[in-house]
Coordinates of C-alpha atoms in Angstrom, one line a residue:
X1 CA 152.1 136.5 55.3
X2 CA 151.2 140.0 56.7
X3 CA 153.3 141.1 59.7
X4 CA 149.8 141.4 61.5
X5 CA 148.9 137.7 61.1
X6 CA 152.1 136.8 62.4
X7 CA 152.0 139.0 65.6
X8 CA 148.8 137.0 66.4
X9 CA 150.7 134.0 65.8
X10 CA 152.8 134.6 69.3
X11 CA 152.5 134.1 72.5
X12 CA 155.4 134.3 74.6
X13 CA 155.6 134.2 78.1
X14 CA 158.1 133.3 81.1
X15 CA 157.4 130.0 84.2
X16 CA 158.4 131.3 87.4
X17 CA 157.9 129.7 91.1
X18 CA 160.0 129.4 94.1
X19 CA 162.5 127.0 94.0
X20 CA 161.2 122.8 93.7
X21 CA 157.9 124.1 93.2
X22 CA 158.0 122.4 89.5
X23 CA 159.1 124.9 86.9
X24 CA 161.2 122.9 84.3
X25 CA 159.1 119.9 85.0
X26 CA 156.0 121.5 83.4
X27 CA 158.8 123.2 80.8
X28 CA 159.1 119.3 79.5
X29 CA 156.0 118.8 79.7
X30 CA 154.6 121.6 77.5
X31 CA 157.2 120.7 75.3
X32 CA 155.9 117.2 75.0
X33 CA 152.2 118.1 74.2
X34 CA 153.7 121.0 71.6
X35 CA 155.3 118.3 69.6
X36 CA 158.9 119.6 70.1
X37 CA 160.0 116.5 72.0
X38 CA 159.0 112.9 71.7
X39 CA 159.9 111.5 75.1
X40 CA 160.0 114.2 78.2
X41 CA 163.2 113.8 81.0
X42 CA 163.4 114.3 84.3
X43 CA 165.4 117.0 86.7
X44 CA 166.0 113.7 89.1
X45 CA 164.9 110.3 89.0
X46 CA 166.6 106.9 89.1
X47 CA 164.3 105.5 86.5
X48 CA 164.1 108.1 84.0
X49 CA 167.9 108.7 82.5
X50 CA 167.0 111.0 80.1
X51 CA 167.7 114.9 81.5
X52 CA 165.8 117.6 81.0
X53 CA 165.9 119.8 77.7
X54 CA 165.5 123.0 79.7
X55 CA 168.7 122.7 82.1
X56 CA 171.2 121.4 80.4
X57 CA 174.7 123.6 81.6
X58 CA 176.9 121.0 83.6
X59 CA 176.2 122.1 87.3
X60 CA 172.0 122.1 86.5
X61 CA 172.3 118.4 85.7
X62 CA 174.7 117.7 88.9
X63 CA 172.6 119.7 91.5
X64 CA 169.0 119.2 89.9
X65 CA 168.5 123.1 89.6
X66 CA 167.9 125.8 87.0
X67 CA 170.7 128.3 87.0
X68 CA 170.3 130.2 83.9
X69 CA 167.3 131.4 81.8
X70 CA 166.5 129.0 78.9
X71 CA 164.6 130.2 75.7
X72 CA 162.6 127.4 73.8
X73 CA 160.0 128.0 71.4
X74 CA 157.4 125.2 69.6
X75 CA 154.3 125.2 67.6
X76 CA 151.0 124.4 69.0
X77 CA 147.8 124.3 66.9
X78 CA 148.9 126.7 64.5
X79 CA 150.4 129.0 67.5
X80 CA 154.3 129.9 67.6
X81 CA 155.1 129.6 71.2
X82 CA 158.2 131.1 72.7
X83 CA 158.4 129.6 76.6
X84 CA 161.3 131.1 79.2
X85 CA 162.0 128.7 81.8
X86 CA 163.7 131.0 84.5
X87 CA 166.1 129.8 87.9
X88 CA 163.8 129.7 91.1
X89 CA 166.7 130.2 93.3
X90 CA 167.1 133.5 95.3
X91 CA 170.4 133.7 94.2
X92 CA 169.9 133.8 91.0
X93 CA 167.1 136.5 91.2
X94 CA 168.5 139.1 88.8
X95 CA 168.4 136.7 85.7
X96 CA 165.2 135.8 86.6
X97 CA 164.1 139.7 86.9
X98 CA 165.6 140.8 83.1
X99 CA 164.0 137.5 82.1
X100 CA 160.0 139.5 82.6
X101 CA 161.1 142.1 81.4
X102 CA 161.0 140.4 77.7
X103 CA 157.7 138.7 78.1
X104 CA 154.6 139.4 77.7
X105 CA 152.8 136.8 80.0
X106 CA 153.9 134.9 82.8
X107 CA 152.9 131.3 84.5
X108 CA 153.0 130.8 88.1
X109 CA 153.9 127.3 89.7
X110 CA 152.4 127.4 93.4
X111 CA 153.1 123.4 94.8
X112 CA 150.3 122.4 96.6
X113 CA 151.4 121.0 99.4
X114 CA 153.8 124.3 100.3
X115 CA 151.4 126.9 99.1
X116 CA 153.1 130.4 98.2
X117 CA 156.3 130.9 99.4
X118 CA 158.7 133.7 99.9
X119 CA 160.0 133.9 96.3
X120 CA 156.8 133.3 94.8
X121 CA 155.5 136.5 96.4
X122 CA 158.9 138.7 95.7
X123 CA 158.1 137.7 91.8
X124 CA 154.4 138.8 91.5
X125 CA 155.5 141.6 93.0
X126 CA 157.7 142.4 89.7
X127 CA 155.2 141.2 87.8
X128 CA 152.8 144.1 89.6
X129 CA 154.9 146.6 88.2
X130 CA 154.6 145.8 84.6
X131 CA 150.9 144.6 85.3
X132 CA 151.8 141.4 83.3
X133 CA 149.0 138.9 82.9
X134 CA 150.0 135.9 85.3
X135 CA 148.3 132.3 85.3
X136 CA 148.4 130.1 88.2
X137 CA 149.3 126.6 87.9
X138 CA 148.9 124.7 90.9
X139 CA 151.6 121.9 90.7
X140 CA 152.1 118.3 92.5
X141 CA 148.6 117.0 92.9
X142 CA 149.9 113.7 92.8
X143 CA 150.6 114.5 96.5
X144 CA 148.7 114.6 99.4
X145 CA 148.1 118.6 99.8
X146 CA 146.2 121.2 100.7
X147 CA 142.4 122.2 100.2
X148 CA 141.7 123.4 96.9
X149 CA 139.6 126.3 98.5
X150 CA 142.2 126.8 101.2
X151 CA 144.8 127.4 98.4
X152 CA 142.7 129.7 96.4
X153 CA 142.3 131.7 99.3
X154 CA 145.9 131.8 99.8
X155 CA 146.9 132.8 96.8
X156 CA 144.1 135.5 96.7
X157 CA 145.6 137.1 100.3
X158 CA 149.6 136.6 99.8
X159 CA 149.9 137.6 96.0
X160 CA 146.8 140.2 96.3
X161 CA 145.0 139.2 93.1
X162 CA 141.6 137.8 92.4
X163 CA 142.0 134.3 91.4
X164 CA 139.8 132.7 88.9
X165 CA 139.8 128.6 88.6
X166 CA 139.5 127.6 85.2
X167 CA 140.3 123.7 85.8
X168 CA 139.0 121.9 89.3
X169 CA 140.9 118.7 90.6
X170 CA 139.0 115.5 91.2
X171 CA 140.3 113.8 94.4
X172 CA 144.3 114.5 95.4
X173 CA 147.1 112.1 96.2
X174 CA 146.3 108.7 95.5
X175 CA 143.0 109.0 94.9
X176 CA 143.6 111.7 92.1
X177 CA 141.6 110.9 89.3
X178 CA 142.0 114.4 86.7
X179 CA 140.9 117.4 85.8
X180 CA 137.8 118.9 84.7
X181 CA 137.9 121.9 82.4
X182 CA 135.8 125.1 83.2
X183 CA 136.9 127.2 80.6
X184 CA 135.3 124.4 78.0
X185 CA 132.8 122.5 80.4
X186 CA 134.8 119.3 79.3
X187 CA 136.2 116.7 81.4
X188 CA 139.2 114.0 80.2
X189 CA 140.2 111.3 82.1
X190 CA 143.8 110.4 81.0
X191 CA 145.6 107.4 82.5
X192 CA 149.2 108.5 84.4
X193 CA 152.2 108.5 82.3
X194 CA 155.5 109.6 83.5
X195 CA 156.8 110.2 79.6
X196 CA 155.1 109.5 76.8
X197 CA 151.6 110.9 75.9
X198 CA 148.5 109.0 75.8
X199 CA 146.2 108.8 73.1
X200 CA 143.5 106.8 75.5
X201 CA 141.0 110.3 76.8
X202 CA 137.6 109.9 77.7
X203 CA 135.6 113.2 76.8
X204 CA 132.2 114.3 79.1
X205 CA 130.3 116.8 78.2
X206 CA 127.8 116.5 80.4
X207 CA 128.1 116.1 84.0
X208 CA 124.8 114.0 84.7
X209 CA 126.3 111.2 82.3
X210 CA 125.8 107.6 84.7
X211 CA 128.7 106.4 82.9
X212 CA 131.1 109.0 85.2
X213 CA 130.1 107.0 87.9
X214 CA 130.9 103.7 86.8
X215 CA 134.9 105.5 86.0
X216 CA 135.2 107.5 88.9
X217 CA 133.3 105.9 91.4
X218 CA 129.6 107.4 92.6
X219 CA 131.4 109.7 95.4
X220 CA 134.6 111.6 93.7
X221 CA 131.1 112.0 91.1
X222 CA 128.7 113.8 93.1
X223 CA 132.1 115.9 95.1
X224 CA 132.7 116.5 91.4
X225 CA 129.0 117.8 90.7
X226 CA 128.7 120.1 93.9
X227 CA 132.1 121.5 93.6
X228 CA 131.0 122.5 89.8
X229 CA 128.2 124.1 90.9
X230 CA 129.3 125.6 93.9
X231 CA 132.6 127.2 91.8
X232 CA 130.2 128.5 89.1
X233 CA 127.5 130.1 91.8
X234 CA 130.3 132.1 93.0
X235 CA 132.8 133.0 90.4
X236 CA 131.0 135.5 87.9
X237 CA 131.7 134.6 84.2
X238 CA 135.7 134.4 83.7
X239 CA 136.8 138.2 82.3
X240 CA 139.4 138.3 79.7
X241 CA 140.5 141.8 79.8
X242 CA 140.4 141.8 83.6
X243 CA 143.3 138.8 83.2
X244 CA 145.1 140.8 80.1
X245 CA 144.8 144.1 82.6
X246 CA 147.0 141.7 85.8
X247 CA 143.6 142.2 87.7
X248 CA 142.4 138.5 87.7
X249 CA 145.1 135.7 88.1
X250 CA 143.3 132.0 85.9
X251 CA 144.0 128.8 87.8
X252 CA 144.7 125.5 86.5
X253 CA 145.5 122.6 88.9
X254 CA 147.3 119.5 87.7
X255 CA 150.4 117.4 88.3
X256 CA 153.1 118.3 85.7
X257 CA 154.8 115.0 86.6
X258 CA 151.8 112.4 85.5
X259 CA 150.9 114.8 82.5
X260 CA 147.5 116.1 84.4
X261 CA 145.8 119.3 83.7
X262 CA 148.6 120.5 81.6
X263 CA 146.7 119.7 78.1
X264 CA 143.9 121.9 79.8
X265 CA 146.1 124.9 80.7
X266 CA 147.6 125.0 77.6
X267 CA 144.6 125.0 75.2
X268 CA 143.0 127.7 77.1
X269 CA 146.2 129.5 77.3
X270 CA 146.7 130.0 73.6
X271 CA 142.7 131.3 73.6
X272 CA 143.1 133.6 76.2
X273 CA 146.8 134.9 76.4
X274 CA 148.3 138.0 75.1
X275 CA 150.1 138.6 71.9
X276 CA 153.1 141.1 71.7
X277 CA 152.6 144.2 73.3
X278 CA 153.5 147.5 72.7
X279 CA 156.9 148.7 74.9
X280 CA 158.4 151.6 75.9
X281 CA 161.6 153.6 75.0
X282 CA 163.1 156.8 76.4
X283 CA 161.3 158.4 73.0
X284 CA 157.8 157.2 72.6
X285 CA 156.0 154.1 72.8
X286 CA 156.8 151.4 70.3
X287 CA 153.9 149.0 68.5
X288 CA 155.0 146.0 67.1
X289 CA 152.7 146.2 63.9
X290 CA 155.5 149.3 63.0
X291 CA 156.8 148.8 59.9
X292 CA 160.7 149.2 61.0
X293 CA 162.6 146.5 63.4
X294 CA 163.6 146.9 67.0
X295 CA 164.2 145.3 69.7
X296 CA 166.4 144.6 72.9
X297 CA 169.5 142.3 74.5
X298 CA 168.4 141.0 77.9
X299 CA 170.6 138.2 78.2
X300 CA 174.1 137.1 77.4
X301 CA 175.4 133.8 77.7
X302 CA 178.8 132.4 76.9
X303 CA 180.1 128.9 75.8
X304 CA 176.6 127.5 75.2
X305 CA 178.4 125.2 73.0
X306 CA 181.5 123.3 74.7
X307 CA 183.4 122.6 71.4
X308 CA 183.3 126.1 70.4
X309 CA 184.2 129.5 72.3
X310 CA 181.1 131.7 71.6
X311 CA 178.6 134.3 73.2
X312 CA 174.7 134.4 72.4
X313 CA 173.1 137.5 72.7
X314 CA 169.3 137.2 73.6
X315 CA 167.2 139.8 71.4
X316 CA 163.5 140.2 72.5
X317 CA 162.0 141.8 69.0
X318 CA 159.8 144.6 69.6
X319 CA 158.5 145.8 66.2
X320 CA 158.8 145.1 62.9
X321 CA 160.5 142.2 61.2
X322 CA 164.1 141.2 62.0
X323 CA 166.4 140.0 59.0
X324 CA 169.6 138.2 58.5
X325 CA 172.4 140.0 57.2
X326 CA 171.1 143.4 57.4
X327 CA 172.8 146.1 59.0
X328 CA 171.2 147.4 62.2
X329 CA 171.7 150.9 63.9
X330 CA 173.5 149.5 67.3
X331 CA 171.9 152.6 69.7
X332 CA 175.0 152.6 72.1
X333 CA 177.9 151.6 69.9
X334 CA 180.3 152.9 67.0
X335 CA 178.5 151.5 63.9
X336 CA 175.8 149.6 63.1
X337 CA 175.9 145.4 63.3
X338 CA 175.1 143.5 60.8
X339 CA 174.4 139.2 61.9
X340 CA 174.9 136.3 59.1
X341 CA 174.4 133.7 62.3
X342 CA 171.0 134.5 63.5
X343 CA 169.4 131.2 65.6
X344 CA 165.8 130.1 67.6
X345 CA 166.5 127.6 70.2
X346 CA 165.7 124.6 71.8
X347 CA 167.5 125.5 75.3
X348 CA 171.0 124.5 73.9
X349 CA 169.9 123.2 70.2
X350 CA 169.5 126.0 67.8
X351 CA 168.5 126.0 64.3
X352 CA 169.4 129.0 62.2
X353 CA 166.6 131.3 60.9
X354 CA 166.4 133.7 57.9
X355 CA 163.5 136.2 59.7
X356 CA 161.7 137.0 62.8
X357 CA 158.5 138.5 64.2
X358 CA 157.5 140.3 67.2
X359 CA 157.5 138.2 70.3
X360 CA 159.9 136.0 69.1
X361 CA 163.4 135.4 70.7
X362 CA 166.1 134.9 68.3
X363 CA 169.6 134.4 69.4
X364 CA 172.5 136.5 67.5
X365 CA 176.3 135.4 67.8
X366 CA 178.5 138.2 69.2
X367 CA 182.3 138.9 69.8
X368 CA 181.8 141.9 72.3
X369 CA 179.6 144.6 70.9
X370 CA 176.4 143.9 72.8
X371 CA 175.8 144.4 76.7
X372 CA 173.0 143.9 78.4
X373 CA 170.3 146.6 78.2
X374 CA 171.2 147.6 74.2
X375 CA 168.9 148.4 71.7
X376 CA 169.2 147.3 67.9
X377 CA 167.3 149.2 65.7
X378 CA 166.6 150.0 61.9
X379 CA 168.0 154.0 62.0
X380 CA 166.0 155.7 65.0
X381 CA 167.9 156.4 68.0
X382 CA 165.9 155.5 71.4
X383 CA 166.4 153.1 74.2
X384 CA 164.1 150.6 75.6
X385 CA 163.7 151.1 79.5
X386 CA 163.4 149.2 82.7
X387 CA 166.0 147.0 82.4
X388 CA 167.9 146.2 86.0
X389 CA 171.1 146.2 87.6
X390 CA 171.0 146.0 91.2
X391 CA 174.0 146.7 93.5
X392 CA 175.5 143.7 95.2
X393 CA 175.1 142.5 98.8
X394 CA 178.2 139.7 99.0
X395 CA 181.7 140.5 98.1
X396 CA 184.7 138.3 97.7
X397 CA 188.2 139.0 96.5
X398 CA 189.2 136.6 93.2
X399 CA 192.5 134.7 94.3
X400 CA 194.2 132.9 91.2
X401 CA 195.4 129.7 92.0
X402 CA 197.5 129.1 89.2
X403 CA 199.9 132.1 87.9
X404 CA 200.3 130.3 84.3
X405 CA 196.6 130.6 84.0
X406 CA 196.2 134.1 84.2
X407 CA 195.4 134.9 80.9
X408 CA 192.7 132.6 80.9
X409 CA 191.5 133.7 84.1
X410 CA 190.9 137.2 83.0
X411 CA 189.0 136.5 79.4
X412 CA 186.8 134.2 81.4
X413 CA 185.9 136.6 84.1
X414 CA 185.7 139.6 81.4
X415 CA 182.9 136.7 79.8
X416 CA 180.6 135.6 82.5
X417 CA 180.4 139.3 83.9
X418 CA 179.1 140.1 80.4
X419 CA 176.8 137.3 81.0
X420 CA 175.1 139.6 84.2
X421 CA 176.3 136.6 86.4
X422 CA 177.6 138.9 88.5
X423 CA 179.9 142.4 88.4
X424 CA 183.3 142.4 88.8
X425 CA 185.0 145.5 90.4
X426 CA 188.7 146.7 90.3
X427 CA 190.2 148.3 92.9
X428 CA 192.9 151.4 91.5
X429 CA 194.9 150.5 94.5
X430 CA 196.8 147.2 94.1
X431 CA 194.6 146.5 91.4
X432 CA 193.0 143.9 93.4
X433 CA 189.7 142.0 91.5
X434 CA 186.4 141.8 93.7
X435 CA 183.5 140.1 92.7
X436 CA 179.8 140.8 93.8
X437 CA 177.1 139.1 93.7
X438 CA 173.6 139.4 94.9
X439 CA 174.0 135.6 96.3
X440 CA 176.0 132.9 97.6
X441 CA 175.5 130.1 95.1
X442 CA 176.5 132.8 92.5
X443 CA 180.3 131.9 93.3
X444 CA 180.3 128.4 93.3
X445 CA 178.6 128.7 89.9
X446 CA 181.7 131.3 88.7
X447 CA 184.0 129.0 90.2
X448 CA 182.6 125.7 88.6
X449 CA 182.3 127.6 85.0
X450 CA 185.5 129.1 85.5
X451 CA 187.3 125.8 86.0
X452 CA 185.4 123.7 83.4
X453 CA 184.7 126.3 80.4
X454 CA 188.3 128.3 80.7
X455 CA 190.9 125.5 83.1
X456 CA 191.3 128.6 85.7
X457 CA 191.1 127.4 89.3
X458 CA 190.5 130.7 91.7
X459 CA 189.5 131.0 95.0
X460 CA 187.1 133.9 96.4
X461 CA 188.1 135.6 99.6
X462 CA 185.8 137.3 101.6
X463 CA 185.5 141.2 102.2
X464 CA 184.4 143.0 104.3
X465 CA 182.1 145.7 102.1
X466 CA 178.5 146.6 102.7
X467 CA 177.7 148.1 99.4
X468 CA 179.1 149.6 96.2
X469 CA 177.9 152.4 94.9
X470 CA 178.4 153.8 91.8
X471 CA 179.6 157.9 91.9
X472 CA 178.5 160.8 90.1
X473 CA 179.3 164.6 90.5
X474 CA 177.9 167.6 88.5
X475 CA 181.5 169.2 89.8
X476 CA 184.3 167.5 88.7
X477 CA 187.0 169.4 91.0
X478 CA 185.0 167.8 94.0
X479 CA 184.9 164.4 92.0
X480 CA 188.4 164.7 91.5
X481 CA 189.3 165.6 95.1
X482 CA 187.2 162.9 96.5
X483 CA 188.6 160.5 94.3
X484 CA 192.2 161.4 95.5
X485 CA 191.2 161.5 99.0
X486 CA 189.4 158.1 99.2
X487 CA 192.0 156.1 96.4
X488 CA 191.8 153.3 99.2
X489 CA 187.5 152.8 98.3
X490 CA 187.5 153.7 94.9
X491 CA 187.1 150.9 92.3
X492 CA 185.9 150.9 88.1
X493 CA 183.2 148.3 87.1
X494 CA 183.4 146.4 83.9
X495 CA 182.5 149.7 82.0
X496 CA 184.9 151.5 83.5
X497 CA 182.9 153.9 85.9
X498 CA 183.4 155.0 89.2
X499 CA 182.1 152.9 92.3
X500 CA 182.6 153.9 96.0
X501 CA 183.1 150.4 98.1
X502 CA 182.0 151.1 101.4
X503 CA 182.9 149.0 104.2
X504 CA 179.8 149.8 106.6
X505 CA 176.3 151.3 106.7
X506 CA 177.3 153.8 109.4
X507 CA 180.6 155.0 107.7
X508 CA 179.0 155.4 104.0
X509 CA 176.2 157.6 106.0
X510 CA 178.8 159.8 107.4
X511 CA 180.8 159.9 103.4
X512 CA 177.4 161.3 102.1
X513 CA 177.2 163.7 104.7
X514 CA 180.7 165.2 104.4
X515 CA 180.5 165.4 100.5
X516 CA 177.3 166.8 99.8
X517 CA 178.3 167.3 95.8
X518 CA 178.9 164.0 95.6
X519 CA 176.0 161.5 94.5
X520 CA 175.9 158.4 95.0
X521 CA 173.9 155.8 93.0
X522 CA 172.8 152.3 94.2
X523 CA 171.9 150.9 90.4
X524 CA 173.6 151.5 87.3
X525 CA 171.0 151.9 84.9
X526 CA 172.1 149.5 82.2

C-alpha cells in the first residue's frame, strides 16, 4: 500500500482531564467498541475484578490512579487508531506535557457534575500553543449534574474556545435515557451495560416517529424535540477546518461507565479528526508523506516487564516509513542504531512489528543510547523541537537505607531519571544525591518503584532549595571562578552539566546581580 493511504489510515490522539474526571474509564471503553478487548475492567469497583488495560504498573492498581502515559493502538472501521491515556494528577504534569507533544489531536474529559477544573484549564492552555484540535467529552451522566447549557457555557468562558455540541443528552441521572447524534441526525437507545457491548440499538431517523414516545416517555420526547431545534437555530452548521485550526472545540456528552455516547464520539471522531501532521525541526518543516523516516523519543520507561530488566523507548514517527533492522542516523549520539526488537502496544502487551507509518507509536528496546528529546533519522541531521524540561519546585536528599544495596540503588535511580520521572542532581561537595521533582506524589512513586523493581529501600530528606538552575557562561574564566567560589551550590545533572541550587528567591536575585556574565537558565532544553 502507498505511504499516502496509510497516513490517512491514522488518527492518533492523547485523553486528558483533571484527575477522577474519567480518563482511563473512556480509555476501556474505546477499547471495547474498537475490538481490542472483549470484556472492559474497572479502575475500582467491588463487582468488577478485572483491572483496567490502561494502568496496569503496581501502585496504579493499589491507588486507582494513572501515573504514567500508556500507548495503545486498535482498529476501527478500517482506521488504525493510536490512543494515549495520560496521568491527570498535578504531580505528574510533565509526562502528561511530552505526552501532546506526539499527538496530533486530543480528547477532553470535563465531569459533569464538577465542570472544568484547575488542571483541565492548565492543559488546554498547552494545547493553545500547538493549536491542537481538542474534543470535549462530557463524562458521568449517569449522575445527577449540571445543566447541559450551563456546562457549555462554562466550558466556552474557562477554556476560551467556541464549543460546538455534536451529541445532546436525553434526561441525566436516573432518568438518563441516551444520546442523540447531531453530527448524523440519528438517535440509538442502548440499554446500560457496565462491560460487555450490546447488540440490542434502536435507530430513529426521524424525530416526529410516535414510537419515540411510547420508549422514552411523551415528555423526555418533546424536551428532546425542542432542545434539537433550539441547538440547531443557534449553532451554524458544524466547521471542520475551524475544529482542525483549535478554533471550535466538538462536544459529545455520555457516560463512559454505562457505554453511552461513546459509540457516537467515536464514529464522528474518525470522520472528522486529523491525520499526521507535518512537525517541525530546528531545519525545516517535516511532512510525513517524505519519502525518508524520522521521528522522535518522548518517553522512556523502564521494567515494563517484571521478569525481565528492560527500557522502552517511545518513538512518535514523523515521516516516512520506519523499518526493523535498519540502521538509523541517531542525531545526538556516536553512531547510528540499528533495532531487531521493534513493538506496538497494548499498554503493557506488545506485539512485535516488521514496519511503521506516520502517526504511529512503535516502541524500540534500548540499553542507554536514547534520552528523551532525540531524534532518529534516515541520514539528515536536524532536531525536532518543543520538547520540555522544567526546573523542579520540591527537593529531597536520597538517604540509602541499606549500605549492601548500593549498587542497586544507583542503576535504579540512573533508570527512572531516564524515564523523566524526575532529575536527579549531585552535589561536587560530599557528593550528596538530591532529587527534584515538580510534585509530591513523585517520591512515593520513586520510592515504591525503587523498592519493588530494584530491592533498594531509601528515604528522601527534605532540603531546603528554591530552585536549580542550570549555568552557562560565554567566559569561562568567570565560569570557572564562580564555580570555585560557590563549590557549596554547585551540582551536575544526569548529563553532567552545571546547575546552581539556590536556597532562596531573594539570595539567587542578589547571585544574578553580583555575576552579571553568568547566565542562568531555568529549563534545559532537552
Amino acid at each position: 500500500m502507498s505511504l499516502t493511504k496509510e497516513i490517512q489510515k491514522r488518527r492518533t490522539f492523547a485523553i486528558i482531564a483533571h484527575p477522577d474526571a474519567g480518563k482511563t474509564t473512556l480509555t476501556e471503553k474505546l477499547l471495547l467498541f474498537g475490538g481490542a478487548i472483549q470484556t472492559a475492567g474497572a479502575v475500582k469497583s467491588n463487582k468488577i475484578d478485572t483491572g483496567t488495560k490502561s494502568d496496569w504498573m503496581a501502585i496504579e492498581k493499589q491507588r486507582g490512579i494513572s501515573v504514567a502515559t500508556s500507548v495503545m493502538g486498535f482498529e476501527y472501521k478500517g482506521i488504525k487508531i493510536n490512543l494515549l491515556d495520560t496521568p491527570g494528577h498535578q504531580d505528574f504534569a510533565e509526562d502528561t506535557y511530552r505526552t501532546l507533544t506526539a499527538v496530533d489531536s486530543v480528547i477532553m474529559v470535563i465531569d459533569c457534575v464538577k465542570g472544568v477544573e484547575i488542571q483541565t484549564e492548565k492543559l488546554m492552555e498547552v494545547c493553545r500553543m500547538r493549536n491542537t484540535p481538542v474534543i470535549c467529552f462530557i463524562n458521568k451522566l449517569d449522575r445527577e449534574g449540571r445543566d447541559p447549557y450551563e456546562l457549555l457555557e462554562e466550558v466556552e468562558q474557562k477554556l476560551n474556545i467556541q464549543c460546538h455540541p455534536l451529541s445532546w443528552p436525553i434526561g441525566m441521572g436516573k432518568t438518563f435515557k441516551g444520546v442523540y447524534n447531531l453530527f448524523d441526525h440519528k438517535l440509538n437507545l442502548f440499554t446500560p451495560s457496565q462491560r460487555k457491548l450490546s447488540d440490542v440499538r434502536q435507530v430513529f431517523e426521524n424525530l416526529d416517529e410516535p414510537e419515540l414516545d411510547q420508549l422514552i416517555g411523551p415528555n423526555f420526547a418533546n424536551q428532546l424535540r425542542e432542545d434539537v431545534e433550539l441547538i440547531e437555530g443557534v449553532y451554524p452548521e458544524f466547521d471542520k477546518e475551524a475544529y482542525l485550526s483549535g478554533k471550535v472545540a466538538p462536544v459529545f456528552f455520555g457516560s463512559a461507565v454505562n457505554n453511552f455516547g461513546i459509540n457516537e464520539m467515536l464514529d464522528t471522531f474518525i470522520k472528522i479528526a486529523p491525520a499526521p501532521k507535518s512537525r517541525k525541526t530546528d531545519e525545516r518543516e517535516v511532512t510525513p508523506d517524505e519519502s525518508k523516516f524520522s521521528g522522535f523519543v518522548f518517553k522512556i520507561h523502564a521494567n515494563m516487564d517484571p521478569n525481565h530488566r528492560n527500557r522502552i523507548a517511545f518513538l512518535r514517527i514523523c515521516s516516512g516509513k520506519f523499518e526493523r533492522n535498519k540502521p538509523y542516523n541517531h542525531v545526538h549520539g556516536p553512531k547510528p542504531l540499528r533495532f531487531s526488537n521493534v513493538t506496538q502496544f497494548m499498554a503493557q502487551d506488545k506485539e512485535i512489528i516488521d514496519e511503521a507509518f506516520p502517526g504511529d507509536i512503535v516502541g524500540l528496546y534500548d540499553t542507554g543510547n536514547l534520552k528523551i528529546g532525540d531524534t532518529l533519522t534516515e541520514g539528515e541531521n536536524m532536531v525536532f523541537t518543543g520538547i520540555p524540561s522544567f526546573s523542579p519546585e520540591i527537593f529531597r536528599e536520597v538517604v540509602n537505607k541499606d549500605a549492601m544495596k548500593t549498587k542497586q540503588l544507583e542503576k535504579g535511580l540512573k533508570q527512572l531519571m531516564e524515564e523523566g520521572v524526575a532529575q536527579l542532581f549531585t552535589f561536587d561537595m560530599g557528593a550528596r544525591k538530591v532529587v527534584g521533582t515538580v510534585g509530591q506524589l513523585q517520591f512515593e512513586v520513586i520510592q515504591f518503584r525503587l523498592k519493588n523493581e530494584y530491592n533498594a529501600t531509601v528515604e528522601f530528606h527534605p532540603m531546603n532549595l528554591y530552585k536549580a538552575c542550570w549555568i552557562t557562561s560565554s567566559n569561562k574564566k568567570a565560569l570557572d571562578e564562580f564555580v570555585r567560589s560557590k563549590n557549596r551550590h554547585i551540582a551536575h545533572d544526569k548529563d553532567g552539566k552545571l546547575v546552581f541550587m539556590a536556597e532562596s528567591k531573594a539570595w539567587l536575585q542578589m547571585v544574578q546581580d553580583n555575576y552579571p556574565d553568568i547566565e542562568f537558565h531555568f529549563t534545559s532544553d532537552l
